Short mmCIF file of C-alpha atoms in Angstrom, two decimals:
data_model
loop_
_atom_site.label_atom_id
_atom_site.label_comp_id
_atom_site.label_asym_id
_atom_site.label_seq_id
_atom_site.Cartn_x
_atom_site.Cartn_y
_atom_site.Cartn_z
CA MET E 59 -10.75 -35.65 -33.83
CA SER E 60 -12.57 -33.92 -36.66
CA VAL E 61 -14.13 -35.50 -39.70
CA LEU E 62 -12.07 -34.46 -42.71
CA ALA E 63 -13.93 -33.66 -45.90
CA ALA E 64 -11.06 -33.75 -48.33
CA GLY E 65 -11.85 -32.69 -51.83
CA CYS E 66 -9.56 -33.42 -54.76
CA GLY E 67 -8.88 -31.15 -57.67
CA GLY E 68 -12.09 -30.89 -59.64
CA GLY E 69 -14.02 -33.08 -57.17
CA PRO E 70 -17.25 -32.22 -55.36
CA ASP E 71 -17.19 -29.63 -52.62
CA ARG E 72 -18.13 -31.44 -49.41
CA ALA E 73 -16.17 -29.28 -46.97
CA ALA E 74 -17.84 -27.00 -44.51
CA ALA E 75 -16.48 -23.68 -43.33
CA PRO E 76 -14.46 -23.55 -40.12
CA SER E 77 -16.78 -23.64 -37.11
CA PRO E 78 -16.58 -20.24 -35.41
CA GLY E 79 -15.41 -20.71 -31.88
CA ALA E 80 -15.00 -24.48 -32.23
CA GLY E 81 -11.25 -24.27 -31.86
CA CYS E 82 -9.16 -26.74 -29.92
CA PRO E 83 -7.76 -25.08 -26.77
CA ALA E 84 -5.34 -27.82 -25.74
CA VAL E 85 -4.10 -28.49 -29.28
CA LEU E 86 -3.84 -24.74 -29.92
CA ALA E 87 -1.74 -24.21 -26.80
CA ARG E 88 0.59 -27.03 -27.83
CA ALA E 89 0.87 -25.70 -31.37
CA LYS E 90 1.69 -22.18 -30.20
CA GLY E 91 4.43 -23.55 -27.97
CA THR E 92 6.06 -25.72 -30.62
CA VAL E 93 5.91 -22.95 -33.22
CA ALA E 94 7.42 -20.40 -30.82
CA ARG E 95 10.34 -22.73 -30.16
CA ALA E 96 10.80 -23.48 -33.87
CA GLU E 97 10.84 -19.77 -34.73
CA ARG E 98 13.82 -19.04 -32.49
CA THR E 99 16.83 -17.82 -34.48
CA ASP E 100 19.45 -18.37 -31.76
CA PRO E 101 19.15 -22.02 -30.78
CA ALA E 102 22.07 -23.51 -28.91
CA TRP E 103 24.07 -26.06 -30.90
CA ASN E 104 22.68 -29.49 -30.07
CA GLY E 105 24.84 -31.49 -32.45
CA PRO E 106 28.02 -33.49 -31.82
CA THR E 107 30.76 -32.00 -29.69
CA THR E 108 33.15 -34.98 -29.75
CA GLY E 109 34.56 -37.11 -32.52
CA PRO E 110 37.76 -37.98 -34.37
CA ARG E 111 40.33 -35.42 -35.41
CA ALA E 112 40.37 -34.65 -39.13
CA VAL E 113 41.82 -37.47 -41.22
CA PRO E 114 44.16 -35.78 -43.73
CA GLY E 115 44.46 -36.12 -47.48
CA LYS E 116 40.92 -37.22 -48.38
CA SER E 117 38.83 -36.46 -51.45
CA LEU E 118 35.08 -36.35 -52.02
CA VAL E 119 32.87 -36.38 -55.09
CA TYR E 120 29.48 -34.74 -54.69
CA VAL E 121 27.04 -36.30 -57.16
CA ALA E 122 24.17 -33.84 -57.51
CA GLN E 123 20.69 -34.80 -58.61
CA THR E 124 20.72 -31.42 -60.36
CA MET E 125 22.53 -28.25 -59.44
CA THR E 126 19.44 -26.28 -60.50
CA ASN E 127 17.79 -27.62 -57.31
CA PRO E 128 18.55 -24.91 -54.70
CA GLY E 129 18.65 -27.46 -51.88
CA VAL E 130 21.17 -29.69 -53.63
CA ALA E 131 23.28 -26.67 -54.60
CA GLY E 132 23.16 -25.19 -51.09
CA VAL E 133 24.38 -28.41 -49.50
CA SER E 134 27.22 -28.65 -52.02
CA GLN E 135 28.40 -25.20 -50.92
CA GLY E 136 28.47 -26.35 -47.31
CA VAL E 137 30.45 -29.47 -48.28
CA ARG E 138 33.04 -27.34 -50.13
CA GLU E 139 33.38 -24.95 -47.21
CA ALA E 140 33.79 -27.71 -44.62
CA ALA E 141 36.18 -29.72 -46.79
CA ALA E 142 38.37 -26.65 -47.15
CA SER E 143 38.58 -26.48 -43.36
CA VAL E 144 40.10 -29.99 -43.23
CA GLY E 145 42.14 -29.73 -46.43
CA TRP E 146 40.15 -32.20 -48.52
CA ARG E 147 39.51 -32.00 -52.25
CA VAL E 148 35.93 -31.84 -53.54
CA ARG E 149 34.59 -32.33 -57.04
CA VAL E 150 30.93 -31.81 -58.00
CA ILE E 151 29.36 -33.83 -60.82
CA ASP E 152 25.92 -32.70 -61.96
CA GLY E 153 23.43 -35.45 -62.82
CA GLY E 154 21.24 -33.00 -64.71
CA GLY E 155 18.02 -34.18 -63.10
CA THR E 156 17.48 -37.26 -65.30
CA PRO E 157 17.91 -40.94 -64.35
CA ALA E 158 20.39 -41.48 -67.17
CA GLY E 159 22.35 -38.37 -66.23
CA ILE E 160 22.49 -39.32 -62.56
CA GLN E 161 23.62 -42.86 -63.38
CA THR E 162 26.37 -41.49 -65.63
CA ALA E 163 27.46 -39.01 -62.96
CA LEU E 164 27.67 -41.67 -60.26
CA SER E 165 29.52 -44.02 -62.60
CA GLN E 166 32.04 -41.26 -63.29
CA ALA E 167 32.40 -40.63 -59.55
CA VAL E 168 33.20 -44.28 -58.85
CA THR E 169 35.76 -44.31 -61.67
CA LEU E 170 37.56 -41.39 -60.02
CA ARG E 171 38.09 -43.56 -56.90
CA PRO E 172 37.58 -40.79 -54.33
CA SER E 173 37.69 -41.40 -50.59
CA GLY E 174 33.93 -40.86 -50.38
CA ILE E 175 30.89 -40.07 -52.54
CA VAL E 176 27.94 -37.86 -51.61
CA VAL E 177 24.53 -38.99 -52.89
CA GLY E 178 23.09 -35.53 -53.35
CA GLY E 179 19.30 -35.57 -53.46
CA PHE E 180 18.47 -38.73 -55.40
CA ASP E 181 17.36 -42.27 -54.57
CA PRO E 182 20.40 -44.58 -54.81
CA LEU E 183 18.09 -47.49 -55.65
CA LEU E 184 17.80 -45.84 -59.07
CA THR E 185 21.56 -46.23 -59.43
CA ALA E 186 21.86 -49.73 -57.95
CA GLN E 187 24.58 -50.87 -60.34
CA GLN E 188 26.78 -47.85 -59.69
CA THR E 189 26.13 -47.99 -55.95
CA ALA E 190 27.20 -51.65 -55.89
CA ARG E 191 30.41 -50.72 -57.70
CA ALA E 192 31.15 -48.08 -55.06
CA SER E 193 30.57 -50.57 -52.25
CA ALA E 194 32.78 -53.16 -53.96
CA ALA E 195 35.53 -50.55 -54.24
CA GLY E 196 35.25 -49.75 -50.53
CA ILE E 197 34.03 -46.18 -51.14
CA PRO E 198 31.62 -45.03 -48.41
CA LEU E 199 28.45 -43.22 -49.44
CA VAL E 200 26.78 -40.46 -47.44
CA GLY E 201 23.35 -39.35 -48.61
CA TRP E 202 21.51 -36.06 -48.43
CA HIS E 203 17.76 -36.62 -48.90
CA ALA E 204 18.72 -39.95 -50.46
CA VAL E 205 16.21 -41.97 -48.44
CA SER E 206 13.23 -40.90 -46.37
CA SER E 207 14.76 -41.29 -42.90
CA PRO E 208 17.93 -39.91 -41.31
CA GLY E 209 20.74 -42.19 -40.23
CA PRO E 210 22.55 -45.26 -41.61
CA SER E 211 20.88 -47.37 -44.29
CA THR E 212 21.54 -50.97 -45.28
CA ARG E 213 19.28 -51.05 -48.34
CA PRO E 214 20.53 -49.04 -50.10
CA ARG E 215 23.89 -49.09 -48.32
CA LEU E 216 24.70 -45.65 -46.93
CA PHE E 217 27.08 -44.84 -44.09
CA THR E 218 24.36 -42.37 -43.12
CA ASN E 219 21.64 -40.22 -44.66
CA ILE E 220 21.18 -36.58 -43.70
CA THR E 221 17.74 -35.02 -43.61
CA THR E 222 15.32 -33.58 -41.12
CA ARG E 223 12.62 -35.96 -39.85
CA VAL E 224 9.57 -35.84 -42.09
CA GLU E 225 7.29 -36.32 -39.06
CA GLU E 226 8.69 -33.17 -37.47
CA VAL E 227 8.52 -31.10 -40.66
CA ALA E 228 4.92 -32.15 -41.31
CA GLY E 229 3.95 -31.60 -37.70
CA ILE E 230 5.38 -28.10 -37.36
CA SER E 231 3.87 -26.92 -40.65
CA ALA E 232 0.42 -28.07 -39.51
CA ASP E 233 0.99 -26.59 -36.05
CA TRP E 234 1.82 -23.26 -37.70
CA VAL E 235 -1.59 -23.26 -39.42
CA ILE E 236 -3.34 -24.12 -36.16
CA ALA E 237 -1.42 -21.46 -34.21
CA ARG E 238 -1.78 -18.75 -36.86
CA SER E 239 -5.51 -19.27 -37.22
CA GLY E 240 -6.27 -19.62 -33.53
CA GLY E 241 -7.65 -23.08 -34.26
CA ASN E 242 -10.21 -21.96 -36.84
CA SER E 243 -9.11 -22.44 -40.44
CA GLY E 244 -10.06 -23.73 -43.85
CA ALA E 245 -6.96 -25.43 -45.22
CA VAL E 246 -5.74 -26.76 -48.56
CA VAL E 247 -2.83 -29.20 -48.87
CA PHE E 248 -0.72 -29.33 -52.04
CA THR E 249 1.19 -32.56 -52.70
CA ASP E 250 2.59 -34.92 -55.31
CA ASP E 251 1.21 -38.42 -54.78
CA SER E 252 3.58 -39.85 -57.40
CA ILE E 253 6.43 -39.43 -54.87
CA PRO E 254 5.96 -41.78 -51.88
CA PHE E 255 7.95 -39.47 -49.58
CA ALA E 256 5.76 -36.49 -50.54
CA ARG E 257 2.55 -38.49 -50.18
CA ASN E 258 3.59 -39.62 -46.72
CA LYS E 259 4.45 -36.04 -45.73
CA SER E 260 1.06 -34.73 -46.85
CA GLU E 261 -0.75 -37.52 -44.99
CA LEU E 262 1.15 -36.62 -41.83
CA ILE E 263 0.24 -32.94 -42.31
CA LYS E 264 -3.44 -33.81 -42.64
CA ARG E 265 -3.39 -36.01 -39.56
CA ARG E 266 -1.93 -33.21 -37.45
CA LEU E 267 -4.45 -30.69 -38.81
CA ALA E 268 -7.20 -33.15 -37.89
CA ASP E 269 -6.20 -32.85 -34.22
CA CYS E 270 -8.04 -29.52 -34.19
CA PRO E 271 -11.80 -29.72 -34.86
CA GLY E 272 -11.85 -26.04 -35.87
CA VAL E 273 -9.50 -26.71 -38.79
CA ARG E 274 -11.31 -28.10 -41.82
CA LEU E 275 -9.48 -29.67 -44.73
CA LEU E 276 -11.11 -28.11 -47.77
CA ALA E 277 -9.10 -29.97 -50.43
CA THR E 278 -6.01 -32.00 -51.16
CA GLU E 279 -4.52 -30.93 -54.49
CA ASN E 280 -2.43 -33.68 -56.06
CA ILE E 281 -0.18 -31.91 -58.58
CA PRO E 282 2.96 -33.68 -59.80
CA ILE E 283 5.95 -31.40 -59.27
CA PRO E 284 7.01 -31.50 -62.97
CA ASP E 285 3.50 -30.26 -63.87
CA ALA E 286 3.27 -27.63 -61.13
CA THR E 287 4.01 -24.60 -63.29
CA GLN E 288 1.26 -25.51 -65.72
CA ARG E 289 -1.38 -26.91 -63.37
CA THR E 290 -1.09 -24.98 -60.13
CA PRO E 291 -2.51 -21.65 -61.42
CA GLN E 292 -5.56 -23.44 -62.83
CA GLN E 293 -6.15 -25.37 -59.62
CA VAL E 294 -5.75 -22.26 -57.49
CA SER E 295 -8.35 -20.42 -59.60
CA SER E 296 -10.69 -23.38 -59.13
CA LEU E 297 -10.11 -23.40 -55.37
CA LEU E 298 -10.88 -19.69 -55.14
CA SER E 299 -14.09 -20.24 -57.07
CA ARG E 300 -15.16 -23.20 -54.92
CA PHE E 301 -14.23 -21.95 -51.47
CA GLY E 302 -13.86 -18.17 -51.62
CA ASP E 303 -13.09 -16.69 -48.21
CA ARG E 304 -13.36 -20.09 -46.51
CA TRP E 305 -9.88 -20.86 -47.86
CA THR E 306 -7.66 -19.27 -45.21
CA ASP E 307 -4.49 -21.40 -45.12
CA SER E 308 -2.37 -23.69 -47.32
CA VAL E 309 0.37 -26.21 -46.66
CA ALA E 310 2.52 -27.52 -49.54
CA ILE E 311 5.05 -30.33 -49.47
CA ASN E 312 7.41 -28.04 -51.42
CA ASP E 313 7.70 -24.25 -51.58
CA LEU E 314 7.60 -24.24 -55.38
CA TYR E 315 3.81 -24.59 -55.45
CA PHE E 316 3.46 -21.07 -54.08
CA ALA E 317 5.66 -19.59 -56.79
CA ASP E 318 3.20 -21.06 -59.27
CA ALA E 319 0.12 -20.11 -57.21
CA ALA E 320 1.07 -16.44 -56.96
CA PRO E 321 -0.13 -15.32 -60.44
CA ALA E 322 -3.60 -16.79 -59.90
CA LEU E 323 -3.90 -15.31 -56.42
CA ARG E 324 -2.72 -11.94 -57.71
CA ALA E 325 -5.14 -12.03 -60.65
CA ALA E 326 -7.99 -12.74 -58.22
CA GLY E 327 -7.09 -9.65 -56.21
CA ARG E 328 -5.90 -11.56 -53.16
CA PRO E 329 -3.37 -9.65 -51.03
CA GLY E 330 0.20 -10.91 -51.05
CA GLU E 331 0.20 -11.11 -47.24
CA GLY E 332 -2.82 -13.47 -47.29
CA PRO E 333 -5.32 -14.97 -46.90
CA PRO E 334 -4.69 -17.64 -47.86
CA PHE E 335 -1.65 -17.80 -45.59
CA ASN E 336 0.77 -20.25 -47.19
CA ILE E 337 3.49 -22.36 -45.56
CA GLY E 338 5.92 -24.62 -47.39
CA ALA E 339 7.00 -27.86 -45.72
CA GLY E 340 10.01 -28.03 -48.02
CA ASP E 341 13.69 -27.22 -48.35
CA GLY E 342 13.31 -23.47 -47.87
CA ASP E 343 14.95 -22.34 -51.09
CA PRO E 344 16.02 -18.70 -51.66
CA SER E 345 12.95 -17.87 -53.75
CA ALA E 346 10.72 -18.95 -50.86
CA PHE E 347 12.61 -16.63 -48.50
CA GLN E 348 12.22 -13.83 -51.02
CA ARG E 349 8.44 -14.34 -51.24
CA ILE E 350 8.21 -14.40 -47.44
CA ASN E 351 10.39 -11.32 -46.96
CA SER E 352 8.40 -9.32 -49.53
CA GLY E 353 4.96 -10.55 -48.46
CA GLN E 354 4.20 -12.10 -51.82
CA TYR E 355 1.89 -15.11 -51.40
CA GLN E 356 3.98 -17.09 -48.95
CA ALA E 357 3.94 -16.49 -45.21
CA ALA E 358 6.29 -19.17 -43.89
CA THR E 359 8.57 -22.08 -44.71
CA VAL E 360 10.19 -24.97 -42.84
CA PRO E 361 13.72 -24.80 -44.26
CA GLU E 362 16.58 -27.26 -44.10
CA PRO E 363 19.86 -25.81 -42.75
CA LEU E 364 21.60 -26.53 -46.04
CA HIS E 365 25.12 -25.26 -45.27
CA GLN E 366 25.08 -26.91 -41.84
CA GLN E 367 24.07 -30.19 -43.44
CA GLY E 368 27.02 -29.83 -45.82
CA TRP E 369 29.33 -29.54 -42.81
CA GLN E 370 27.66 -32.56 -41.25
CA ILE E 371 28.34 -34.57 -44.41
CA VAL E 372 32.07 -33.86 -44.07
CA ASP E 373 31.97 -34.78 -40.38
CA GLU E 374 30.19 -38.06 -41.13
CA PHE E 375 32.79 -38.97 -43.75
CA ASN E 376 35.52 -38.16 -41.27
CA ARG E 377 33.93 -40.58 -38.81
CA ALA E 378 33.74 -43.24 -41.54
CA PHE E 379 37.41 -42.74 -42.46
CA ALA E 380 38.37 -43.00 -38.79
CA GLY E 381 36.43 -46.24 -38.33
CA ARG E 382 33.84 -44.61 -36.09
CA PRO E 383 30.02 -44.87 -36.30
CA ALA E 384 27.81 -42.13 -37.69
CA SER E 385 27.02 -39.27 -35.33
CA GLY E 386 23.26 -39.82 -35.39
CA TYR E 387 22.64 -36.07 -35.43
CA VAL E 388 19.40 -34.75 -36.92
CA ALA E 389 18.88 -31.00 -37.20
CA PRO E 390 15.77 -29.68 -35.41
CA VAL E 391 12.97 -28.11 -37.43
CA HIS E 392 12.84 -24.35 -37.86
CA VAL E 393 10.07 -22.04 -39.06
CA VAL E 394 10.87 -18.88 -41.02
CA THR E 395 8.51 -15.92 -41.35
CA ALA E 396 9.05 -12.28 -42.27
CA ARG E 397 9.32 -11.50 -38.56
CA ASN E 398 12.35 -13.71 -37.90
CA SER E 399 14.13 -14.08 -41.26
CA GLY E 400 16.22 -10.96 -40.84
CA GLY E 401 16.08 -10.53 -44.61
CA ALA E 402 18.14 -13.69 -45.16
CA THR E 403 17.59 -16.05 -48.10
CA SER E 404 18.55 -19.25 -46.26
CA TRP E 405 18.50 -20.73 -42.76
CA ASP E 406 22.01 -20.85 -41.35
CA PRO E 407 21.84 -21.63 -37.63
CA PRO E 408 24.65 -20.50 -35.33
CA GLY E 409 27.32 -22.57 -33.68
CA TYR E 410 27.95 -25.52 -35.96
CA ARG E 411 31.10 -24.26 -37.69
CA ALA E 412 32.93 -23.66 -34.41
CA ALA E 413 31.69 -26.97 -32.99
CA TYR E 414 32.91 -29.04 -35.93
CA GLU E 415 36.23 -27.22 -36.10
CA ARG E 416 36.82 -27.95 -32.40
CA ILE E 417 36.21 -31.65 -33.14
CA TRP E 418 38.43 -31.73 -36.23
CA HIS E 419 41.22 -29.43 -35.10
CA GLY E 420 40.95 -29.38 -31.29
CA ARG E 421 40.49 -25.64 -31.15
#
């Protein structure tokens, strides 16, 4: 286990350069193996293959945190597509990204008395009154990124919550840095400590990086996401000044940091292909894919399978309507680089559409 010298934005530079040849042979071998598996683009479907036939005549309301969030919007598209397969009606209500707007949207959804409501990308504890009304009306709630862990939740009450496991996302993003660098790297982690989920993810990333003595944590940059556009370029310029060529890799809890880092890296004459080599442990939005595909200051991302998760939401509601328990399925992590993206702008794994349609329609 290495000693981490983690600087904060503007703090003293206590980090040393990666130790040439120090490495971590066993950790490096493990990291290369996990990354190789996560980079596969043809994984076999490992989700549910049995379940209730489609319950007819249902309706869903998708309450979106904000439809300007590419993850939220991508999942809504998957929900619409899957609902069409079973003949259900879907309405999307946009919360506009503000607590008041989300509360109003959820209140409107409950008033519509749908068969089910999707909690699309926001914490239902912030809408406790509206959530209680839905429960009192017997309307099941299925969350997407609503709480930090996948599966059913009792507080807040969700039939299930759909997300990848934060431990796996954090682990594979750190493993990618270890594997890419051969176990010798100077890394920076970008996070938002005001969000408990993000702070936990960044701590998990740092712990995994610490498994390799040849990987040194140069700095942890705590930049609130709402301030990222303004603050990230300044912090990146400061990092370049402090660490120079010792800064070889970055991990961010969300891809958006690299959109904001690009101008400063470009102005400093850094090549778009790296170093630093940047990986986002986030949703994998289309702009991240575009930066990766064009070699513009992002090398990799750990995307969510947004459309597949939309189909899973419909399947989970169908299980709720049929009086069955949640499926318990959690999508495996995937790593996208320019080598395996195929020019796509989202991660859409094979097999799930046919699998769900066989469950719902018996074909």
